[in-house]
Amino acid sequence: MAASPGPAGVAGAGAVYGSGPSGFALDSGLEIKTRSVEQTLLPLVSQITTLINHKDKTKKSDKTLQAIQRVGQAVNLAVGRFVKVGEAIANENWDLKEEINIACIEAKQAGETIAALTDITNLNHAESDGQITIFTDKTGVIKAARLLLSSVTKVLLLADRVVIKQIITSRNKVLATMERLEKVTSFQEFVQIFSQFGNEMVEFAHLSGDRQNDLKDEKKKAKMAAARAVLEKCTMMLLTASKTCLRHPNCESAHKNKEGVFVRMKVALDKVIEIVTDCKSNGETDVSSINIFTGIKEFKMNIEALRENLYFQSKENLSMTLEVILERTEDFTDSAYTSHEHRERILELSTQARMELQQLVSVWIQAQSKKTKSIAEELELSILKISHSLNELKKELHSTATQLAADLLKYHADHVVLKALKLTGVEGNLEALAVYACKLSEQKEQLVETCRLLRHVSGTEPLEITCIHAEETFQVTGQQIISAAETLTLHPSSKIAKENLDVFCEAWESQISDMSTLLREINDVFEGRRGEKYGYLSLPKPMKNNANLKSLKPDKPDSEEQAKIAKLGLKLGLLTSDADCEIEKWEDQENEIVQYGRNMSSMAYSLYLFTSGVFSFYQVFAAEGLKLTSSIQAFSKQLKDDDKLMLLLEINKLIPLCHQLQTITKSSLQNKVFLKVDKCITKTRSMMALLVQLLSLCYKLLKKLQMENNRWVSVTNKDTMDGKT
């Protein structure tokens, strides 16, 4: 994609979406302060518990007395730091200042009380002097501790209200600017407004990222990540789609393409606010209510409860629950993509489950009237039988969905339809466009249907939410690719229309790669392995919060610099998905080439979420590239001369790039940080493009080598047998 000038702010907006402060440094003092509150609270609670749990002894050693005094002083010091944080928050939020200050005063008083009661330096004279200590008034310490915890909780709740308010305010600013962008009619005006939009998106990304990190509910965290993933990918789409509309104002398909981006971004912004405020939109249903695996799990718990209580629930409810589960299996049996064998097996297991339930109900009725050992054993056997039938049904449903997904991903791995759409667009061939648009629509329907089936067998709520995210992405992006392709076909010489189609196609390819990872995660959960081994590539990758980000003060780039860096950063992020796709093809995931390739891909993604202070990370990335070339050179020694030469030619392209990147990171460019970042990203992107080619080439040569070796072994064995004969 050729770089084109774009508005300021887009660099931050396109590259900032991690699960915490990443991208350009944002002076977000409130997040740091509220995080400090929580970090202060944990040791404070522990110290208070130590005091309250102190055992009364007639004789106290000097060591015990000193320990008690140190704990009391530590609590008081921690309270002092906590109060400073609380007062700072109060000064920035006048509407809550009075409430926060009152809570801070209470906390300070409680801390001083605890310190006074544990001041036992003159304990030997305490009784004669009438001094009140922890030993004479332990109740006083408990009361002070309770007051302290109560006041701390108040401040935390008030601080949380401040953060929520800040996120809502930030969202409202983004929406207001988006409304102006929708109505813009000149490119000059668009550049000016988009510059503001980019800065506002950076702020919203940081605030929502911090909130995502703080969420304890995995389901909410997954929803937040999905919404933020939409915003990340749509930012560059909005840029190119808007520019295409401005260039071709009378093109209906261009306007349709742009409107789709705006609608999706608004929905994602609203979703973030719903999660933050814990409010559901009208008509929203709980995703778990349509998940077959969840239904089976709850049904099995209900029938197993009969072992303890025969009157736990009614027989009608149990029958109704099973019917709801079996009704949902119709998503599989009615699907045009389910094989005949899988369909027949699912229907057979469904019938068997109904029969097993009838038998269970019959025995259940007898057990309620007869309390004999034989009836109890028969009930146990009936419970085990229906549990086994449902487990077999789960296996069959899982096999059906995952096999369909794997076959579909393999079939569409080369993205033939997308390449054809790009070609027909440049050629201006409307007839061919209609043919390939129809094929993409069919592919989209297959992927959407597969995602729906995967939802039923996902196994966990976060994975189910990721399935929903994938389903929505394919549904929307498929339509947008067709409208973007139509615009290019109508204007085949338009560079911006071609660039716009490229952006949407890259988003589609990225989601295909993400679906591969999702499939692996679902298999991991089903087979009893945890799904944390691989990250969700479809969602923003987590990054640790770094309080030092605030101290970074990069020089302010102009609009062209920011736009250039943004586009390079986005391309770099998408190349990591391509590399991951190539890595997935290798059967031996422990291969040294695969390991170095995976390391480089992971580093490149982190560099995509860059700040101006990570040049040392680029050095590590370059070093990893040199290690990769060494491994490939070792592999090349096993190849024939022609193949070896072809591979070495590609390696010789990567080695100088690694050295050039190392040189750039060590160079001194005072007051030109963004120029240095620009050069680093450009080199890194070139290295990642070569990495994708090298991984693909090595994989093909490895397969070729294995086939030749197998053929040689086969011929050798035949000759040996002939000799024996």
XYZ file of C-alpha atoms in Angstrom:
725
model
C 0.000 0.000 0.000
C 1.428 3.378 -0.916
C 1.729 5.799 1.912
C -0.582 8.731 1.617
C -0.762 11.838 3.752
C -3.241 11.610 6.569
C -4.289 13.598 9.570
C -2.461 13.866 12.837
C -3.581 11.668 15.664
C -4.136 8.558 13.595
C -0.800 7.092 14.662
C -1.921 6.970 18.232
C -5.408 5.820 17.375
C -4.248 2.938 15.233
C -1.424 1.702 17.423
C -2.497 2.300 20.966
C -4.953 -0.529 21.588
C -3.300 -2.843 24.119
C -4.750 -3.842 27.468
C -3.129 -0.923 29.201
C -1.177 2.262 28.521
C 0.649 1.653 25.283
C 1.271 3.730 22.201
C 1.936 7.400 22.825
C 2.386 8.504 26.421
C -0.758 9.977 27.899
C -0.677 12.131 31.001
C -3.342 10.047 32.661
C -2.767 10.947 36.301
C -6.065 9.589 37.610
C -5.334 6.017 36.473
C -1.941 6.096 38.175
C -3.445 7.539 41.351
C -6.319 5.063 41.586
C -3.921 2.209 40.908
C -1.738 3.558 43.720
C -4.767 3.447 46.008
C -5.261 -0.261 45.312
C -1.545 -1.043 45.634
C -1.473 0.733 48.977
C -4.598 -1.053 50.212
C -3.308 -4.641 49.891
C -0.362 -4.449 52.330
C -2.450 -2.205 54.571
C -5.156 -4.894 54.980
C -2.498 -7.516 55.650
C -0.883 -5.397 58.356
C -4.210 -4.677 60.068
C -5.009 -8.405 60.074
C -1.660 -9.075 61.717
C -2.515 -6.649 64.518
C -6.018 -7.987 65.144
C -4.855 -11.607 65.131
C -2.074 -10.886 67.649
C -2.295 -13.488 70.439
C -2.465 -12.234 74.007
C 0.414 -13.544 76.084
C 1.237 -12.900 79.684
C 4.881 -12.329 78.822
C 5.936 -10.468 75.702
C 9.479 -10.673 74.360
C 11.287 -7.585 73.120
C 11.148 -9.043 69.607
C 7.339 -9.312 69.778
C 6.999 -5.771 71.130
C 9.202 -4.354 68.372
C 7.267 -6.273 65.676
C 3.930 -4.935 66.968
C 5.250 -1.387 66.977
C 6.651 -1.720 63.435
C 3.286 -2.971 62.160
C 1.457 -0.051 63.771
C 3.885 2.455 62.267
C 3.690 0.775 58.858
C -0.110 0.997 58.916
C 0.030 4.690 59.787
C 2.560 5.419 57.024
C 0.475 3.482 54.482
C -2.609 5.431 55.547
C -0.672 8.668 55.082
C 0.228 7.746 51.505
C -3.331 6.614 50.872
C -4.756 9.904 52.144
C -2.442 11.891 49.841
C -3.693 9.929 46.861
C -7.299 10.407 47.924
C -6.834 14.159 48.415
C -5.218 14.454 44.983
C -8.240 12.745 43.407
C -10.568 15.024 45.387
C -8.790 18.170 44.147
C -9.293 17.084 40.534
C -12.990 16.240 41.002
C -14.874 19.024 42.752
C -18.259 17.283 42.624
C -16.919 14.495 44.865
C -14.354 16.503 46.812
C -16.326 16.785 50.052
C -17.195 13.047 50.233
C -13.622 11.968 49.482
C -12.125 14.414 51.980
C -14.431 13.211 54.786
C -13.428 9.608 54.091
C -9.748 10.636 54.049
C -10.071 12.388 57.424
C -11.643 9.242 58.908
C -8.841 7.102 57.508
C -6.196 9.452 58.887
C -7.769 9.441 62.357
C -7.980 5.634 62.345
C -4.330 5.343 61.288
C -3.182 7.684 64.057
C -5.260 5.728 66.620
C -3.640 2.448 65.559
C -0.180 4.031 65.734
C -0.853 5.368 69.258
C -2.201 2.037 70.528
C 0.848 0.165 69.228
C 3.375 2.685 70.553
C 4.826 0.425 73.281
C 8.354 1.823 73.629
C 7.621 2.680 77.272
C 5.502 -0.391 77.939
C 7.386 -1.203 81.144
C 6.073 2.052 82.583
C 2.704 1.909 80.847
C 0.694 0.450 83.667
C 2.007 2.932 86.251
C 1.553 5.834 83.859
C -1.918 4.670 82.811
C -0.904 4.460 79.125
C -3.532 2.751 76.910
C -1.953 0.216 74.505
C -2.966 -2.681 72.292
C -2.669 -4.920 75.341
C -5.006 -2.839 77.503
C -7.474 -1.878 74.711
C -7.463 -4.437 71.904
C -11.094 -3.524 71.169
C -9.917 0.005 70.321
C -7.566 -1.357 67.657
C -10.361 -3.439 66.124
C -12.702 -0.407 66.020
C -9.975 1.753 64.450
C -9.208 -0.960 61.889
C -12.883 -1.242 60.930
C -13.159 2.537 60.554
C -10.029 2.535 58.424
C -11.258 -0.202 56.098
C -14.652 1.494 55.842
C -13.108 4.832 54.847
C -10.714 3.165 52.401
C -13.641 1.401 50.732
C -15.502 4.724 50.417
C -12.551 6.355 48.683
C -12.120 3.414 46.299
C -15.800 3.475 45.361
C -15.699 7.231 44.795
C -12.501 6.921 42.749
C -14.206 4.244 40.658
C -17.069 6.649 39.954
C -14.510 9.189 38.794
C -12.916 6.704 36.374
C -16.306 5.661 34.959
C -17.245 9.309 34.489
C -13.934 9.947 32.730
C -14.477 7.036 30.302
C -18.028 8.220 29.515
C -16.799 11.778 28.928
C -14.045 10.489 26.652
C -16.560 8.383 24.678
C -18.859 11.389 24.279
C -15.998 13.480 22.886
C -15.162 10.746 20.362
C -18.826 10.488 19.272
C -19.128 14.249 18.852
C -16.033 14.355 16.648
C -17.262 11.349 14.647
C -20.492 13.229 13.878
C -18.401 16.083 12.471
C -16.337 13.613 10.418
C -19.494 12.121 8.904
C -20.570 15.526 7.593
C -17.166 16.730 6.321
C -17.058 17.767 2.634
C -13.467 18.944 2.031
C -10.191 17.105 2.486
C -8.613 20.027 4.329
C -11.444 20.065 6.871
C -11.231 16.278 7.188
C -7.510 16.421 8.022
C -8.117 18.987 10.747
C -11.023 17.101 12.386
C -9.358 13.695 12.090
C -6.337 15.064 13.911
C -8.585 15.815 16.891
C -10.336 12.456 16.505
C -7.016 10.608 16.641
C -5.998 12.279 19.897
C -9.396 11.536 21.443
C -9.188 7.883 20.398
C -5.765 7.614 22.058
C -7.232 8.915 25.312
C -10.216 6.550 25.100
C -7.905 3.618 24.319
C -5.852 4.248 27.440
C -8.836 4.683 29.722
C -10.686 1.609 28.425
C -7.460 -0.430 28.445
C -6.834 0.320 32.111
C -10.435 -0.581 32.880
C -10.078 -3.878 31.017
C -7.023 -4.739 33.122
C -8.926 -3.990 36.332
C -11.972 -6.145 35.476
C -12.154 -9.328 37.539
C -15.004 -10.918 35.555
C -13.456 -12.859 32.636
C -16.677 -12.571 30.652
C -16.709 -8.774 30.909
C -12.997 -8.655 30.172
C -13.537 -10.640 26.955
C -16.426 -8.371 25.924
C -14.302 -5.297 26.548
C -11.419 -6.772 24.559
C -13.747 -7.576 21.654
C -15.176 -4.040 21.595
C -11.705 -2.505 21.730
C -10.524 -4.830 18.935
C -13.300 -3.436 16.728
C -12.209 0.127 17.493
C -8.586 -0.715 16.756
C -9.284 -2.252 13.357
C -11.940 0.270 12.363
C -9.691 3.294 12.937
C -7.651 2.723 9.777
C -10.799 1.636 7.905
C -12.446 4.931 8.826
C -9.444 6.859 7.494
C -9.312 5.173 4.066
C -13.104 4.880 3.684
C -13.560 8.597 4.435
C -10.785 9.602 2.026
C -12.377 7.430 -0.684
C -15.724 9.195 -0.175
C -14.083 12.597 -0.418
C -12.271 11.580 -3.600
C -15.428 10.060 -5.149
C -18.329 12.017 -3.560
C -20.965 10.748 -6.002
C -20.122 7.054 -5.596
C -22.922 5.244 -3.733
C -20.797 2.192 -2.857
C -18.102 4.419 -1.295
C -20.676 6.064 0.981
C -22.124 2.673 1.909
C -18.627 1.459 2.783
C -17.936 4.473 5.015
C -21.317 4.305 6.770
C -20.659 0.686 7.716
C -17.446 1.679 9.523
C -19.118 4.508 11.446
C -22.011 2.281 12.545
C -19.686 -0.455 13.802
C -17.499 1.979 15.730
C -20.516 3.552 17.434
C -21.801 0.126 18.484
C -18.362 -0.747 19.893
C -18.156 2.538 21.830
C -21.594 1.889 23.340
C -20.549 -1.656 24.247
C -17.583 -0.333 26.238
C -19.877 1.985 28.198
C -22.335 -0.868 28.878
C -19.517 -2.925 30.373
C -18.107 -0.034 32.390
C -21.500 0.970 33.825
C -22.682 -2.669 34.096
C -25.863 -1.946 32.134
C -27.340 -4.178 29.424
C -28.850 -2.685 26.300
C -32.548 -3.287 25.668
C -33.268 -6.762 24.378
C -29.808 -8.145 25.073
C -29.805 -11.778 26.144
C -27.225 -13.678 28.102
C -24.988 -15.571 25.670
C -24.851 -18.586 27.975
C -28.584 -19.159 27.422
C -27.940 -20.410 23.879
C -24.826 -22.497 24.545
C -25.372 -26.279 24.266
C -22.347 -27.203 26.371
C -23.503 -24.930 29.194
C -26.996 -26.450 29.003
C -25.580 -29.988 29.202
C -23.415 -29.042 32.171
C -26.393 -27.615 34.094
C -28.605 -30.602 33.180
C -26.007 -33.082 34.467
C -25.712 -31.141 37.733
C -29.483 -31.363 38.171
C -29.695 -35.122 37.612
C -26.655 -35.754 39.839
C -28.395 -33.789 42.606
C -31.005 -36.595 42.720
C -28.460 -38.717 44.595
C -28.836 -36.372 47.562
C -32.420 -35.187 47.189
C -35.153 -36.997 45.250
C -37.452 -33.983 45.540
C -34.909 -31.441 44.302
C -37.020 -30.486 41.258
C -39.975 -31.616 39.157
C -39.783 -34.223 36.412
C -41.410 -31.785 33.982
C -38.599 -29.241 34.440
C -35.950 -31.891 33.826
C -37.672 -33.048 30.631
C -38.107 -29.489 29.437
C -34.419 -28.724 30.045
C -33.323 -31.696 27.931
C -35.713 -30.752 25.133
C -34.252 -27.226 25.040
C -30.732 -28.696 24.722
C -31.758 -31.102 21.952
C -33.640 -28.334 20.161
C -30.393 -26.349 19.992
C -28.649 -29.297 18.317
C -30.848 -28.502 15.312
C -28.307 -25.761 14.532
C -25.995 -28.654 13.643
C -28.471 -31.042 12.006
C -30.130 -28.269 9.932
C -26.811 -26.848 8.740
C -26.048 -27.419 5.068
C -22.370 -27.773 5.969
C -22.788 -30.687 8.414
C -21.797 -34.026 6.870
C -24.380 -36.813 6.565
C -22.417 -39.021 9.000
C -22.265 -36.337 11.696
C -25.953 -35.467 11.233
C -27.064 -39.094 11.620
C -24.874 -39.598 14.694
C -26.211 -36.437 16.398
C -29.830 -37.510 15.770
C -29.075 -40.998 17.071
C -27.504 -39.673 20.285
C -30.399 -37.231 20.784
C -32.915 -40.072 20.578
C -30.834 -42.127 22.979
C -30.711 -39.254 25.504
C -34.527 -38.982 25.443
C -34.894 -42.713 26.081
C -32.354 -42.615 28.910
C -34.277 -39.745 30.542
C -37.564 -41.673 30.338
C -35.878 -44.609 32.085
C -34.417 -42.270 34.719
C -37.825 -40.701 35.423
C -39.404 -44.139 35.801
C -36.794 -45.243 38.334
C -36.972 -41.838 40.036
C -40.724 -42.269 40.679
C -40.122 -45.716 42.176
C -37.301 -44.415 44.368
C -39.613 -41.777 45.878
C -41.968 -44.495 47.132
C -39.501 -47.343 47.790
C -36.354 -46.758 49.824
C -34.604 -50.008 48.897
C -30.954 -50.625 48.031
C -31.800 -52.139 44.632
C -33.836 -49.084 43.613
C -30.996 -46.773 44.716
C -28.523 -48.768 42.621
C -30.870 -48.667 39.628
C -31.211 -44.902 39.997
C -27.424 -44.534 40.102
C -27.123 -46.661 36.947
C -29.737 -44.513 35.142
C -27.898 -41.325 36.093
C -24.609 -42.741 34.784
C -26.224 -43.882 31.524
C -27.757 -40.514 30.627
C -24.545 -38.715 31.645
C -22.603 -40.998 29.297
C -25.065 -40.335 26.445
C -24.735 -36.583 26.897
C -20.931 -36.833 27.000
C -21.015 -38.724 23.704
C -23.297 -36.038 22.272
C -20.822 -33.350 23.383
C -17.971 -35.190 21.640
C -19.950 -35.495 18.431
C -20.969 -31.826 18.421
C -17.392 -30.754 19.146
C -16.054 -32.981 16.369
C -18.635 -31.648 13.895
C -17.941 -27.960 14.586
C -14.142 -28.127 14.841
C -13.727 -30.383 11.796
C -15.897 -28.042 9.734
C -13.900 -25.025 10.932
C -10.535 -26.681 10.236
C -11.593 -27.713 6.701
C -12.942 -24.244 5.978
C -9.807 -22.462 7.198
C -7.600 -24.773 5.152
C -9.712 -24.262 2.021
C -9.630 -20.449 2.267
C -6.014 -20.126 3.466
C -4.789 -18.745 0.111
C -7.453 -15.978 -0.040
C -8.070 -16.643 -3.744
C -11.368 -14.720 -3.807
C -9.827 -11.595 -2.229
C -6.997 -11.616 -4.773
C -9.512 -11.992 -7.596
C -11.590 -9.070 -6.276
C -8.509 -6.838 -6.185
C -7.610 -7.819 -9.742
C -11.140 -7.298 -11.135
C -11.248 -3.922 -9.401
C -8.051 -2.692 -11.041
C -9.272 -4.018 -14.390
C -12.684 -2.361 -13.966
C -14.436 -5.635 -14.801
C -17.990 -5.323 -13.425
C -19.076 -8.774 -14.645
C -16.189 -10.504 -12.881
C -16.887 -8.379 -9.791
C -20.438 -9.783 -9.589
C -19.103 -13.352 -9.810
C -16.430 -12.965 -7.121
C -18.679 -10.856 -4.860
C -21.126 -13.788 -4.907
C -18.302 -16.198 -4.024
C -17.178 -14.001 -1.126
C -20.776 -13.848 0.140
C -20.909 -17.657 0.099
C -17.599 -17.825 1.954
C -18.889 -15.299 4.480
C -22.035 -17.339 5.131
C -19.933 -20.475 5.657
C -17.690 -18.702 8.173
C -20.612 -17.092 10.011
C -22.418 -20.446 10.264
C -19.221 -22.122 11.516
C -18.741 -19.463 14.193
C -22.301 -20.084 15.391
C -21.590 -23.802 15.725
C -18.303 -23.107 17.509
C -20.223 -20.987 20.051
C -22.097 -24.101 21.175
C -18.884 -26.049 21.820
C -16.646 -23.183 23.001
C -16.525 -24.468 26.586
C -15.957 -21.118 28.326
C -17.743 -17.772 28.282
C -14.674 -15.782 27.095
C -14.250 -18.165 24.150
C -17.955 -17.953 23.344
C -17.721 -14.162 23.285
C -14.715 -14.459 20.972
C -16.829 -16.655 18.652
C -19.532 -13.971 18.606
C -16.894 -11.334 17.852
C -15.574 -13.428 14.929
C -19.105 -14.014 13.614
C -19.921 -10.293 13.649
C -16.576 -9.400 12.072
C -17.048 -11.769 9.115
C -20.656 -10.619 8.673
C -19.786 -6.909 8.536
C -16.369 -7.032 6.871
C -17.632 -9.273 4.063
C -20.195 -6.663 3.016
C -17.653 -3.861 3.333
C -15.114 -5.661 1.113
C -17.765 -5.993 -1.610
C -18.678 -2.278 -1.430
C -14.971 -1.302 -1.447
C -14.348 -3.592 -4.453
C -17.323 -2.082 -6.273
C -15.917 1.414 -5.711
C -12.523 0.382 -7.122
C -14.154 -1.325 -10.127
C -16.055 1.881 -10.916
C -12.839 3.910 -10.478
C -10.046 1.470 -11.465
C -7.321 4.133 -11.598
C -8.066 5.457 -8.075
C -5.128 4.828 -5.726
C -7.158 5.668 -2.610
C -9.944 3.246 -3.650
C -7.324 0.507 -4.108
C -5.767 1.348 -0.737
C -9.202 1.221 0.897
C -9.925 -2.263 -0.529
C -6.504 -3.434 0.686
C -7.292 -2.314 4.249
C -10.588 -4.239 4.358
C -9.034 -7.352 2.780
C -6.217 -7.259 5.347
C -8.808 -7.098 8.138
C -10.534 -10.184 6.674
C -7.239 -12.097 6.404
C -6.391 -11.117 9.974
C -9.738 -12.463 11.231
C -9.158 -15.755 9.383
C -5.859 -16.050 11.241
C -7.575 -15.199 14.530
C -10.171 -17.900 13.905
C -7.391 -20.468 13.597
C -6.155 -19.499 17.049
C -9.706 -19.560 18.415
C -10.159 -23.099 17.088
C -6.977 -24.209 18.825
C -8.153 -22.625 22.088
C -11.503 -24.455 21.897
C -9.712 -27.768 21.351
C -7.404 -27.032 24.304
C -10.375 -26.468 26.620
C -12.244 -29.560 25.385
C -9.200 -31.787 25.860
C -8.586 -30.509 29.379
C -5.698 -28.203 28.536
C -5.872 -24.597 29.545
C -6.432 -22.045 26.818
C -3.803 -19.570 28.020
C -0.980 -21.054 25.965
C -1.872 -18.874 22.979
C -3.269 -15.369 23.138
C -6.436 -14.325 21.363
C -5.044 -12.750 18.204
C -8.489 -11.344 17.451
C -8.371 -9.292 20.630
C -5.853 -6.740 21.904
C -2.869 -8.470 23.464
C -2.287 -7.694 27.170
C 0.554 -5.402 28.124
C 1.714 -4.599 31.625
C 0.928 -1.125 32.894
C 4.000 1.049 33.134
C 3.845 4.055 35.388
C 7.032 5.380 33.742
C 5.075 6.075 30.554
C 4.039 9.352 32.077
C 7.627 10.543 32.147
C 8.086 10.039 28.394
C 7.802 13.331 26.527
C 8.243 12.589 22.815
C 8.606 15.469 20.386
C 5.314 16.406 18.767
C 5.175 15.116 15.187
C 3.398 16.887 12.378
C 0.345 15.392 10.679
C 2.239 13.709 7.835
C 4.700 12.054 10.241
C 1.905 10.686 12.425
C -0.064 9.393 9.443
C 3.017 7.710 7.972
C 3.900 6.032 11.278
C 0.287 4.939 11.757
C 0.123 3.242 8.373
C 3.500 1.555 8.845
C 2.447 0.420 12.320
C -0.824 -1.041 11.058
C 0.933 -2.899 8.234
C 3.451 -4.249 10.747
C 0.607 -5.487 12.965
C -1.064 -7.243 10.036
C 2.230 -8.872 8.954
C 2.435 -10.551 12.360
C -0.846 -12.326 11.535
C 0.635 -13.518 8.227
C 3.689 -14.851 10.062
C 1.467 -16.625 12.594
C -0.439 -18.276 9.721
C 2.816 -19.625 8.267
C 3.954 -20.854 11.688
C 0.665 -22.747 12.168
C 1.415 -24.869 9.071
C 4.455 -26.497 10.698
C 3.745 -29.860 12.300
C 6.880 -29.625 14.468
C 6.172 -26.553 16.609
C 9.440 -27.101 18.511
C 11.525 -26.638 15.334
C 14.219 -23.998 15.898
C 13.154 -22.018 12.814
C 9.557 -21.963 14.093
C 10.639 -20.850 17.577
C 12.711 -17.917 16.309
C 9.968 -17.010 13.834
C 7.351 -17.044 16.613
C 9.596 -14.895 18.821
C 10.044 -12.336 16.031
C 6.296 -12.276 15.324
C 5.487 -11.740 19.003
C 8.080 -8.965 19.294
C 6.824 -7.296 16.115
C 3.295 -7.203 17.533
C 4.570 -5.563 20.714
C 6.504 -3.056 18.586
C 3.267 -2.355 16.698
C 1.855 -1.207 20.060
C 4.947 0.971 20.372
C 6.068 3.901 22.481
C 9.027 6.097 21.649
C 11.092 4.514 24.428
C 11.522 0.966 23.176
C 14.569 1.193 20.908
C 16.347 -1.445 22.989
C 13.481 -3.798 22.064
C 14.252 -3.214 18.362
C 17.841 -4.314 19.071
C 16.570 -7.567 20.597
C 14.292 -8.042 17.579
C 17.261 -7.611 15.206
C 19.323 -10.088 17.245
C 16.474 -12.622 17.054
C 16.476 -12.163 13.269
C 20.178 -13.017 13.096
C 19.553 -16.158 15.180
C 16.836 -17.146 12.704
C 19.222 -16.751 9.755
C 21.766 -18.998 11.503
C 19.128 -21.719 11.998
C 18.018 -21.479 8.364
C 21.636 -21.658 7.172
C 22.053 -24.862 9.186
C 18.871 -26.234 7.602
C 20.075 -25.303 4.085
C 23.007 -27.746 4.393
C 20.493 -30.612 4.086
C 19.185 -29.348 0.715
C 20.230 -29.898 -2.879
C 22.298 -27.189 -4.568
C 19.416 -25.444 -6.396
C 17.153 -25.351 -3.332
C 20.057 -24.357 -1.106
C 20.985 -21.439 -3.384
C 17.384 -20.217 -3.526
C 17.121 -20.262 0.287
C 20.509 -18.586 0.837
C 19.531 -15.752 -1.530
C 16.521 -14.998 0.686
C 18.640 -15.206 3.872
C 21.126 -12.737 2.415
C 18.302 -10.208 2.140
C 17.448 -10.530 5.857
C 20.973 -10.336 7.335
C 21.744 -6.750 6.168
C 18.308 -5.588 7.347
C 19.088 -6.911 10.851
C 22.411 -5.052 10.930
C 20.801 -1.856 9.578
C 18.119 -1.962 12.299
C 20.799 -2.389 14.983
C 22.674 0.635 13.569
C 19.537 2.816 13.550
C 18.686 1.990 17.179
C 22.188 2.975 18.308
C 22.271 6.230 16.300
C 21.690 9.567 18.025
C 18.846 11.649 16.611
C 18.266 14.377 19.165
C 14.800 15.952 19.008
C 13.891 13.614 16.135
C 12.431 10.656 17.999
C 9.636 10.124 15.486
C 12.089 10.066 12.581
C 13.977 7.306 14.401
C 10.725 5.426 15.130
C 9.741 5.768 11.470
C 13.041 4.232 10.317
C 12.797 1.400 12.883
C 9.249 0.482 11.896
C 10.133 0.584 8.181
C 13.058 -1.824 8.694
C 11.000 -4.037 11.009
C 8.194 -4.231 8.469
C 10.646 -5.242 5.734
C 12.074 -7.911 8.047
C 8.603 -9.264 8.855
C 7.706 -9.435 5.146
C 10.889 -11.457 4.561
C 10.102 -13.607 7.614
C 6.725 -14.578 6.137
C 8.428 -15.517 2.833
C 11.193 -17.467 4.588
C 8.783 -19.426 6.777
C 6.708 -20.365 3.740
C 9.785 -21.318 1.695
C 11.366 -23.353 4.530
C 8.104 -25.201 5.076
C 7.851 -26.157 1.384
C 11.516 -27.207 1.211
C 11.157 -29.243 4.409
C 8.140 -31.082 2.965
C 10.054 -31.677 -0.278
C 13.046 -33.010 1.662
C 10.830 -35.340 3.713
C 9.170 -36.707 0.535
C 12.557 -37.357 -1.068
C 13.815 -39.093 2.064
C 10.690 -41.257 2.233
C 11.072 -42.161 -1.446
C 14.729 -43.097 -0.883
C 13.811 -45.270 2.122
C 11.083 -46.955 0.075
C 13.456 -47.697 -2.831
C 16.156 -48.951 -0.430
C 13.699 -51.300 1.253
C 12.568 -52.601 -2.149
C 16.150 -53.254 -3.244
C 16.830 -55.040 0.036
C 13.798 -57.267 -0.436
C 14.811 -58.013 -4.047
C 18.314 -58.960 -2.881
C 16.905 -61.321 -0.295
C 14.683 -62.919 -2.929
